[in-house]
Coordinates of C-alpha atoms in Angstrom, one line a residue:
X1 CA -12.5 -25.3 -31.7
X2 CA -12.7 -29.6 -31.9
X3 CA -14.7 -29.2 -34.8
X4 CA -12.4 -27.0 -36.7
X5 CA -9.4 -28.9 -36.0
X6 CA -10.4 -32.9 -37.2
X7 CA -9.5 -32.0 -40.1
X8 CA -6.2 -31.3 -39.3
X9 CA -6.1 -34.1 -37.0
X10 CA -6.4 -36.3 -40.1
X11 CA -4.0 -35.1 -41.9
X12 CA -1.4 -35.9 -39.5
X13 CA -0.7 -40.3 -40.1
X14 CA 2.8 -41.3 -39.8
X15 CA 4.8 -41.9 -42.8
X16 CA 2.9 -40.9 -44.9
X17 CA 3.2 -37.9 -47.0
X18 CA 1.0 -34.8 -46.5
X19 CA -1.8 -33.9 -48.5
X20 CA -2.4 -30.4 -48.4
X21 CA -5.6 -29.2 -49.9
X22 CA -7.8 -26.4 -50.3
X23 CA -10.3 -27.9 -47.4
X24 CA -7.3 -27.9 -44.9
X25 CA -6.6 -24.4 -45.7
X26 CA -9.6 -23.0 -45.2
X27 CA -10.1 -24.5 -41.6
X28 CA -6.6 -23.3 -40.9
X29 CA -7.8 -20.1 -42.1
X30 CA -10.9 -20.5 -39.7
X31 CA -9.1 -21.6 -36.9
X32 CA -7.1 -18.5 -37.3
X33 CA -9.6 -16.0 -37.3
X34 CA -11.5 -18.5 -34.2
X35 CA -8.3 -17.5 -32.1
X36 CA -8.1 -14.5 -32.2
X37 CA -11.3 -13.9 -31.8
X38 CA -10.8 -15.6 -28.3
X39 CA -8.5 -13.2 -26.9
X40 CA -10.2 -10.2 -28.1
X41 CA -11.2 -8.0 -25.3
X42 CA -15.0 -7.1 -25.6
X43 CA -16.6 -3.7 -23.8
X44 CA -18.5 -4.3 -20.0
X45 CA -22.4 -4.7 -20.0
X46 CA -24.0 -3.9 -16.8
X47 CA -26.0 -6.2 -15.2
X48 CA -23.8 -9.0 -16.8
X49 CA -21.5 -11.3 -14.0
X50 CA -18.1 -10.5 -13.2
X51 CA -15.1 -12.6 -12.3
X52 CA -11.6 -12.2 -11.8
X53 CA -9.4 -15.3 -12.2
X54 CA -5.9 -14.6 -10.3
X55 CA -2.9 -16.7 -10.3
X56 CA 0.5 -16.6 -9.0
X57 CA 3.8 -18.3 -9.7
X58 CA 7.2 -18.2 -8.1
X59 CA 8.1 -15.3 -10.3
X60 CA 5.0 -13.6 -11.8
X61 CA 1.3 -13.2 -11.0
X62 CA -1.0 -12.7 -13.5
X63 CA -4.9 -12.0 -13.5
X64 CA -7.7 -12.0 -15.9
X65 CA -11.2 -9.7 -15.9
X66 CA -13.9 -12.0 -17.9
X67 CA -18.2 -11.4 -18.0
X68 CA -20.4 -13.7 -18.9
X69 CA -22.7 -12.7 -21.4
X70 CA -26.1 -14.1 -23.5
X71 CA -24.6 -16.9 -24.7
X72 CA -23.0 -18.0 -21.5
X73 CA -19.9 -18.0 -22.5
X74 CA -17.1 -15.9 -20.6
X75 CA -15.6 -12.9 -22.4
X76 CA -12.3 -11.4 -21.3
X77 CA -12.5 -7.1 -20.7
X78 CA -8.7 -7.0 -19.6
X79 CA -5.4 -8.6 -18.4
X80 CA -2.9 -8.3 -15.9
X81 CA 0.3 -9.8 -15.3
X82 CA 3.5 -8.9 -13.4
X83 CA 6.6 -9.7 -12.1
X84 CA 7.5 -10.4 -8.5
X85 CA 10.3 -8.7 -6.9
X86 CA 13.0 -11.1 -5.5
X87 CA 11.6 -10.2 -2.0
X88 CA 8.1 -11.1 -3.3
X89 CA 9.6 -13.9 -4.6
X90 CA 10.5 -15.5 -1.0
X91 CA 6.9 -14.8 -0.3
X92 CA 4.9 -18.4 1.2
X93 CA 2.1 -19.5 -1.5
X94 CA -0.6 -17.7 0.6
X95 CA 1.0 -14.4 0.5
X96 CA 2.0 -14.6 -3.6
X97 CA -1.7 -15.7 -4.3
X98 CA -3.0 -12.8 -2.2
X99 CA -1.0 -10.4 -3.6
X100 CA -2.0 -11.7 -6.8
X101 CA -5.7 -10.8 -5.8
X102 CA -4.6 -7.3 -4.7
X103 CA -3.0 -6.1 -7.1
X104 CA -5.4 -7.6 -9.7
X105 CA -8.0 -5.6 -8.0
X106 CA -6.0 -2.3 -7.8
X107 CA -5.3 -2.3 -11.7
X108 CA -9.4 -3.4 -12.4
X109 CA -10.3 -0.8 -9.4
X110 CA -12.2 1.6 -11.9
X111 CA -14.4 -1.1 -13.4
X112 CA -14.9 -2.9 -10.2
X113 CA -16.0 -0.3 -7.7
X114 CA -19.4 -0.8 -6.5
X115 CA -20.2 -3.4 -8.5
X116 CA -20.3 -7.1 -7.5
X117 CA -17.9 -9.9 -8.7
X118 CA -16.2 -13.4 -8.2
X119 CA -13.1 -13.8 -7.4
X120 CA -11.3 -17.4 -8.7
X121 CA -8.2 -18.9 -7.1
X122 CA -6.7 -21.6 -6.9
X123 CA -5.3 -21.6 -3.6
X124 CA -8.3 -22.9 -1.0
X125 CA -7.2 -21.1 2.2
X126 CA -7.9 -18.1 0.6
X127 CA -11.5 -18.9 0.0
X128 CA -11.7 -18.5 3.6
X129 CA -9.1 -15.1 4.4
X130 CA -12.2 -12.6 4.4
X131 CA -14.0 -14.9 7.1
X132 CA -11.2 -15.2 9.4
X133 CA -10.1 -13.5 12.8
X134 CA -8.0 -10.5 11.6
X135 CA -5.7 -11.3 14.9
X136 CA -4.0 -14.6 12.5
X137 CA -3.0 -12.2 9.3
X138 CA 0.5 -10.4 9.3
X139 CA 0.6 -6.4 9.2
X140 CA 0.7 -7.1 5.5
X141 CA -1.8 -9.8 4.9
X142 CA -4.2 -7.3 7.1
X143 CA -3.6 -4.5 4.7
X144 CA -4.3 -6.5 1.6
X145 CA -7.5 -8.0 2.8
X146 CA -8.4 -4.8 4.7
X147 CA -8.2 -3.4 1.0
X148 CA -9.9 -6.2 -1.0
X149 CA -12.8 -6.4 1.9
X150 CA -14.0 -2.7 0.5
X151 CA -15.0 -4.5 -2.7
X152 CA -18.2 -6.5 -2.9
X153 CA -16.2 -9.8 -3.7
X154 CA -16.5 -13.5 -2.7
X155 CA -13.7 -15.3 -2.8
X156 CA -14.3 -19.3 -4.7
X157 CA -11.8 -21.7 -4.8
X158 CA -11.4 -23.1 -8.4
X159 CA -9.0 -26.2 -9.9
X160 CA -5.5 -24.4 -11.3
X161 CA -6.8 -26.8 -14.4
X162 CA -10.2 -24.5 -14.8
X163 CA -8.2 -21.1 -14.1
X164 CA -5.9 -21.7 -17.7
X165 CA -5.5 -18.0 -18.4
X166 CA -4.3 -16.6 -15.2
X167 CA -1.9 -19.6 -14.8
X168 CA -0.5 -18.7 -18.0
X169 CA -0.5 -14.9 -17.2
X170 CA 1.7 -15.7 -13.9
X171 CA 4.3 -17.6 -16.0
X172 CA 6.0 -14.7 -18.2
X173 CA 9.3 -15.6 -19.5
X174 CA 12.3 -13.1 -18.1
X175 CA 14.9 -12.5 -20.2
X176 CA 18.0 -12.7 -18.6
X177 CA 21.0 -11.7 -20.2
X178 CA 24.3 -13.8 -20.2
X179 CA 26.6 -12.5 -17.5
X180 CA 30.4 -12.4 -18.8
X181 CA 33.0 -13.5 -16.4
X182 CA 36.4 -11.2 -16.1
X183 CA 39.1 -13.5 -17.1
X184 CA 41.7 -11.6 -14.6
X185 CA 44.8 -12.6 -12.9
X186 CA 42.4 -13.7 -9.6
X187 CA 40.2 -16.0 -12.0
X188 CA 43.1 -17.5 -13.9
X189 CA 45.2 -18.1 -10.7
X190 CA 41.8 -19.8 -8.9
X191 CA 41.5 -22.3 -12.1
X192 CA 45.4 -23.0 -12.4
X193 CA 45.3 -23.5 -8.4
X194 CA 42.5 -26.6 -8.8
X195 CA 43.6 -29.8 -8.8
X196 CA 42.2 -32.9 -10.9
X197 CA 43.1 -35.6 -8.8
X198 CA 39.9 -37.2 -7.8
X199 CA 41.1 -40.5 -5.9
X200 CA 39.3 -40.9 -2.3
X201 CA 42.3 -40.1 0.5
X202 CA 42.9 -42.7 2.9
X203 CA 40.3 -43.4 5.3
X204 CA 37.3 -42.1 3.7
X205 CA 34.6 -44.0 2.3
X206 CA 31.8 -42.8 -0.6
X207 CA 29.6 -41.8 2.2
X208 CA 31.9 -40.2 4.5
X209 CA 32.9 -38.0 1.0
X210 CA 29.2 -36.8 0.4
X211 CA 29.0 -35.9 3.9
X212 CA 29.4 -32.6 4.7
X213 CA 32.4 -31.6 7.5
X214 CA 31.2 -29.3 10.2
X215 CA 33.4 -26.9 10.3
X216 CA 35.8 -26.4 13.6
X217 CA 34.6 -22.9 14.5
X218 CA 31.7 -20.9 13.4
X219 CA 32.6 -17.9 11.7
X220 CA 31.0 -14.6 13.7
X221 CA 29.5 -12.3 11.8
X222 CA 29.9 -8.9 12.7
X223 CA 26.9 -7.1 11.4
X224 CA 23.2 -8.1 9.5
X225 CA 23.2 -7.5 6.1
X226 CA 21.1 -4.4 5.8
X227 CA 18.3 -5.9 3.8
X228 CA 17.6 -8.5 6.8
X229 CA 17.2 -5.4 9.4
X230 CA 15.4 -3.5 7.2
X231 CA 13.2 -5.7 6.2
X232 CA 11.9 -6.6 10.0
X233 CA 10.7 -3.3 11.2
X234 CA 10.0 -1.2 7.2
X235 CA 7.5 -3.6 6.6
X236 CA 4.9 -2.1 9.4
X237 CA 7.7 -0.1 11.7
X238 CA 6.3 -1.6 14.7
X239 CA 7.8 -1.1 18.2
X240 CA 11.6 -1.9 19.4
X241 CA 10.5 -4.7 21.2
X242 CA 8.2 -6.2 18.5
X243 CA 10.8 -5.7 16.5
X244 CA 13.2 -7.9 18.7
X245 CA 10.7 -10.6 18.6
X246 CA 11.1 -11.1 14.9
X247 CA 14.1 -10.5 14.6
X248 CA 15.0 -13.5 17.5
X249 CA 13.2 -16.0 15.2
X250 CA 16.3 -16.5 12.7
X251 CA 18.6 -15.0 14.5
X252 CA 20.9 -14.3 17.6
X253 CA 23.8 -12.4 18.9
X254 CA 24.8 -10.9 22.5
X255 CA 23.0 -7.9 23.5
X256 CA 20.6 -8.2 20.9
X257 CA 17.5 -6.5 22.2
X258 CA 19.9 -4.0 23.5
X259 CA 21.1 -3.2 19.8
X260 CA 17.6 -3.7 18.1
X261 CA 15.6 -1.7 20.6
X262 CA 18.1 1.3 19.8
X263 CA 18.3 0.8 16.2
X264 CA 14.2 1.0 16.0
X265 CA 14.3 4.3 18.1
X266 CA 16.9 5.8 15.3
X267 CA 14.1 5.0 12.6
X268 CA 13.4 8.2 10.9
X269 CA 9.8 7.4 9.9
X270 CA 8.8 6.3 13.4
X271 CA 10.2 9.7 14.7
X272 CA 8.0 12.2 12.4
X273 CA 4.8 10.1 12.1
X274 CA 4.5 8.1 15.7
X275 CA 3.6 10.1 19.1
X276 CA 5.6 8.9 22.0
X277 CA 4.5 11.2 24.1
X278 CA 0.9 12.3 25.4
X279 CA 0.5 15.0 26.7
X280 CA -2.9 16.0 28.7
X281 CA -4.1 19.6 29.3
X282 CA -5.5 20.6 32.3
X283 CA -9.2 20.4 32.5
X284 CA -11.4 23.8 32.8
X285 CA -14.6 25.1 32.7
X286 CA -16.2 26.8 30.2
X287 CA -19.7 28.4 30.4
X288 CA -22.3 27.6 27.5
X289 CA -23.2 30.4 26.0
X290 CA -27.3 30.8 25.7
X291 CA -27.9 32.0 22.2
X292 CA -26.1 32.1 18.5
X293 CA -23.3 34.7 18.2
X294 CA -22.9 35.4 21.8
X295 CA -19.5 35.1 22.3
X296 CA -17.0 35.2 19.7
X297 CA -13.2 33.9 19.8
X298 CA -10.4 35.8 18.1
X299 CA -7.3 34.9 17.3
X300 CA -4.3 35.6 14.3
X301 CA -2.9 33.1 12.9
X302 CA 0.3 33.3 10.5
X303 CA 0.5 31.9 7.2
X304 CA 2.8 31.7 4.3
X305 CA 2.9 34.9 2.2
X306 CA 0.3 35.2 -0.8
X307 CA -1.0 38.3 -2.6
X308 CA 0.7 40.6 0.3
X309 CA -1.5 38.8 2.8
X310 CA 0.7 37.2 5.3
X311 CA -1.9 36.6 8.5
X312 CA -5.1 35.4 8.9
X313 CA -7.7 36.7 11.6
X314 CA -9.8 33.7 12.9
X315 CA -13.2 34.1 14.4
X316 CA -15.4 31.6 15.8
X317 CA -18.4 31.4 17.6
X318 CA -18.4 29.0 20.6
X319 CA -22.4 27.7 20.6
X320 CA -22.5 27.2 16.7
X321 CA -19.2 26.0 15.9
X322 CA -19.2 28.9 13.0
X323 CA -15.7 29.8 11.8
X324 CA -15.0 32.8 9.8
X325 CA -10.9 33.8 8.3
X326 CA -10.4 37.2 6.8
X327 CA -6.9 37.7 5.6
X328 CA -4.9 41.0 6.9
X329 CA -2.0 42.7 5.5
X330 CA -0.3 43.6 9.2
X331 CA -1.6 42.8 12.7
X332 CA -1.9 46.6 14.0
X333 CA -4.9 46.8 16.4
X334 CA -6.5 49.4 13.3
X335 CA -6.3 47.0 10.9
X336 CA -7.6 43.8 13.2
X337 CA -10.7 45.9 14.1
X338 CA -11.4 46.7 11.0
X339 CA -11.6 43.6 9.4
X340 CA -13.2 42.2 12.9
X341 CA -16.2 45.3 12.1
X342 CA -16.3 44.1 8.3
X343 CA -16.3 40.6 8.8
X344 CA -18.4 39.4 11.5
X345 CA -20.0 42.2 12.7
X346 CA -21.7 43.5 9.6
X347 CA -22.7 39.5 9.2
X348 CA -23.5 38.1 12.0
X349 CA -24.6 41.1 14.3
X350 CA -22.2 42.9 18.1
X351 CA -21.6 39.6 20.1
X352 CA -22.0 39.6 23.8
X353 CA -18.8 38.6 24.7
X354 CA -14.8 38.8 22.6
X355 CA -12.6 36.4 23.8
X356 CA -8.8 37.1 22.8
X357 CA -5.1 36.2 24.2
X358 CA -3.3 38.8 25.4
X359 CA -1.8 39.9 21.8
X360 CA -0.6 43.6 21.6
X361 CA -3.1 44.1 19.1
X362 CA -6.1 43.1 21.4
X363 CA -4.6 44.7 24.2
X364 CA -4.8 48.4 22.4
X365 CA -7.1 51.3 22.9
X366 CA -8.5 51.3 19.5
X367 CA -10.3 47.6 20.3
X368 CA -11.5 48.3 23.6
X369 CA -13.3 51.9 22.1
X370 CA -14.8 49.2 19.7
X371 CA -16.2 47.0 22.2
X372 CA -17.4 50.0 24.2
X373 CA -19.1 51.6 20.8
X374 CA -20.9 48.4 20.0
X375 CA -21.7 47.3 23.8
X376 CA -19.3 44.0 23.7
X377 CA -17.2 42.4 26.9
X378 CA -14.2 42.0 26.3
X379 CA -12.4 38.8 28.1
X380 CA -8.9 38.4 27.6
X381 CA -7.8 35.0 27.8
X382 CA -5.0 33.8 30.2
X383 CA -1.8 32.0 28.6
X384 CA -1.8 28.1 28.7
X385 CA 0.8 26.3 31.1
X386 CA 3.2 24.5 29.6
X387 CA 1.9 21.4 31.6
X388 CA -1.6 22.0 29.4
X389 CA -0.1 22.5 25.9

């Protein structure tokens, strides 16, 4: 670009007039076409080196997929910017830059699965997130390099000065619109009410007047803002306790842990995905059947209704693991040992052994004459404790 642009630089000597001529429009014209040839996106080319410069500002993180090809020269294949939520935006320098690196990788996932690349930064600690202990990292920070650690990426620190594009990508402009003040009664009475008399009282000094006053009594505050407690225990929903511990970091107030601990136990996520209790069934003995298709389990389970099918017979065989579902209209004993005949039997051969609970339709006549006709023992099986569920 130098070359096409001394030209130009010529032109501009102070006061002095300027000499337009066809020679400086044609290298504008060139420099023209040399931009935007710059920026244009070119396709990938396997076997060619990858790199993803990231950067991140206080507002806005921005990311940029280049390859190197023949000329050894670095063409861009895509960008990425965004911008940061205002809780992103209280995020440390560490935690915007990684983010920056995750979600760069997320949006180039399809080109960058299985396939090796660099990753440019120019934040240095991160050069070294994928080699540290995992026990350091927050729940977050764990999650982001847990998901960047799937690639086959190296991190490399490089000087914000070398990384232009990304920088620039992770400074968008947001337009914020002009917010108009309500010129009401409570506005007009609050400017009318200010007084313009600026002379220093007696006693006070300049100093003593930048000073701030402590004031005479803290005011309590009677409950969190909701984005504070929401934000401590959404983030990873740990425990009550855990919960308590970052919580006492920034802030106190009596029976704290008392409060916390109940609040976290009311956490409707926590409630449907987290187990608080284990339960342990009793142990028992089961005898290994010597051959394939010896002994068969049976049970019906009920499903939603489809095609005038509402319950499914389930069949397994306890030495190969071989499960077999035949859906059944009704769960009559005639219509269980029919589809029991049809669909093991006739595929798999008469097992030794049946093993059922102690459902009506197992209990009947009809199945017992089957297991008589085809030489099969029939072994009901005895209802679970509570204590064993």
């Amino acid at each position: 670009m130098s070359p096409l642009t001394d030209l130009l630089r010529g032109l501009q000597k102070k006061k002095e007039k300027l000499a337009w001529s066809a020679q400086a429009d044609e290298a504008f014209e060139r420099i023209k076409q040399a931009m935007a040839s710059a920026v244009r996106s070119a396709f990938y080319h396997p076997g060619q080196p990858l790199a993803l410069h990231t950067d991140a500002s206080n507002t806005a993180i921005g990311a940029a997929l280049s390859q190197r090809h023949a000329d050894d020269d670095w063409t861009p294949l895509g960008f990425f910017s965004q911008k940061l939520s205002p809780t992103q935006q209280r995020y440390s320098t560490y935690d915007r830059e990684l983010l920056a690196i995750f979600e760069a990788i997320k949006y180039f996932q399809r080109i960058l699965e299985g396939r090796s690349f660099t990753i440019m930064t120019d934040h240095r600690p991160l050069s070294f997130a994928l080699e540290q202990k995992s026990d350091k990292f927050s729940p977050r920070q764990s999650r982001q390099l847990d998901f960047i650690s799937r690639f086959d990426a190296k991190i490399v620190y490089t000087p914000g000065d070398e990384n232009p594009v990304a920088d620039a990508l992770s400074r968008i402009d947001a337009i914020t619109m002009p917010t108009t003040l309500n010129s009401g009664p409570n506005q007009r009475g609050t400017a009318e009410g200010r007084t313009t008399n600026t002379s220093p009282r007696q006693g006070e000094t300049q100093a003593s007047r930048r000073r701030p006053k402590r004031p005479e009594a803290i005011p309590t505050r009677e409950s969190t803002p909701t984005g504070f407690r929401h934000g401590s225990h959404t983030l990873s929903h740990p425990s009550g306790r855990a919960t308590v511990k970052r919580v006492a970091l920034l802030y106190f107030w009596p029976s704290m842990s008392k409060d916390i601990v109940r609040w976290a136990k009311q956490c409707v996520p926590c409630q449907q995905s987290k187990v608080h209790r284990h339960n342990r069934a009793e142990l028992g003995n089961f005898v290994t059947p010597d051959g394939r298709f010896d002994h068969v389990h049976i049970d019906i389970v009920k499903m939603p209704l489809h095609q005038g099918f509402q319950n499914c017979l389930t069949m397994i065989d306890r030495y190969t693991r071989w499960p077999q579902a035949i859906p059944i209209g009704d769960m009559s004993a005639q219509t269980v040992a029919k589809a029991f005949f049809h669909g093991w039997i006739s595929f798999f051969g008469t097992p030794l052994t049946i093993t059922t609970d102690q459902g009506a339709q197992f209990e009947g006549k009809l199945l017992a004459q089957l297991c008589k006709l085809v030489g099969a023992k029939h072994v009901p099986h005895q209802p679970v404790p509570s204590s064993g569920k």
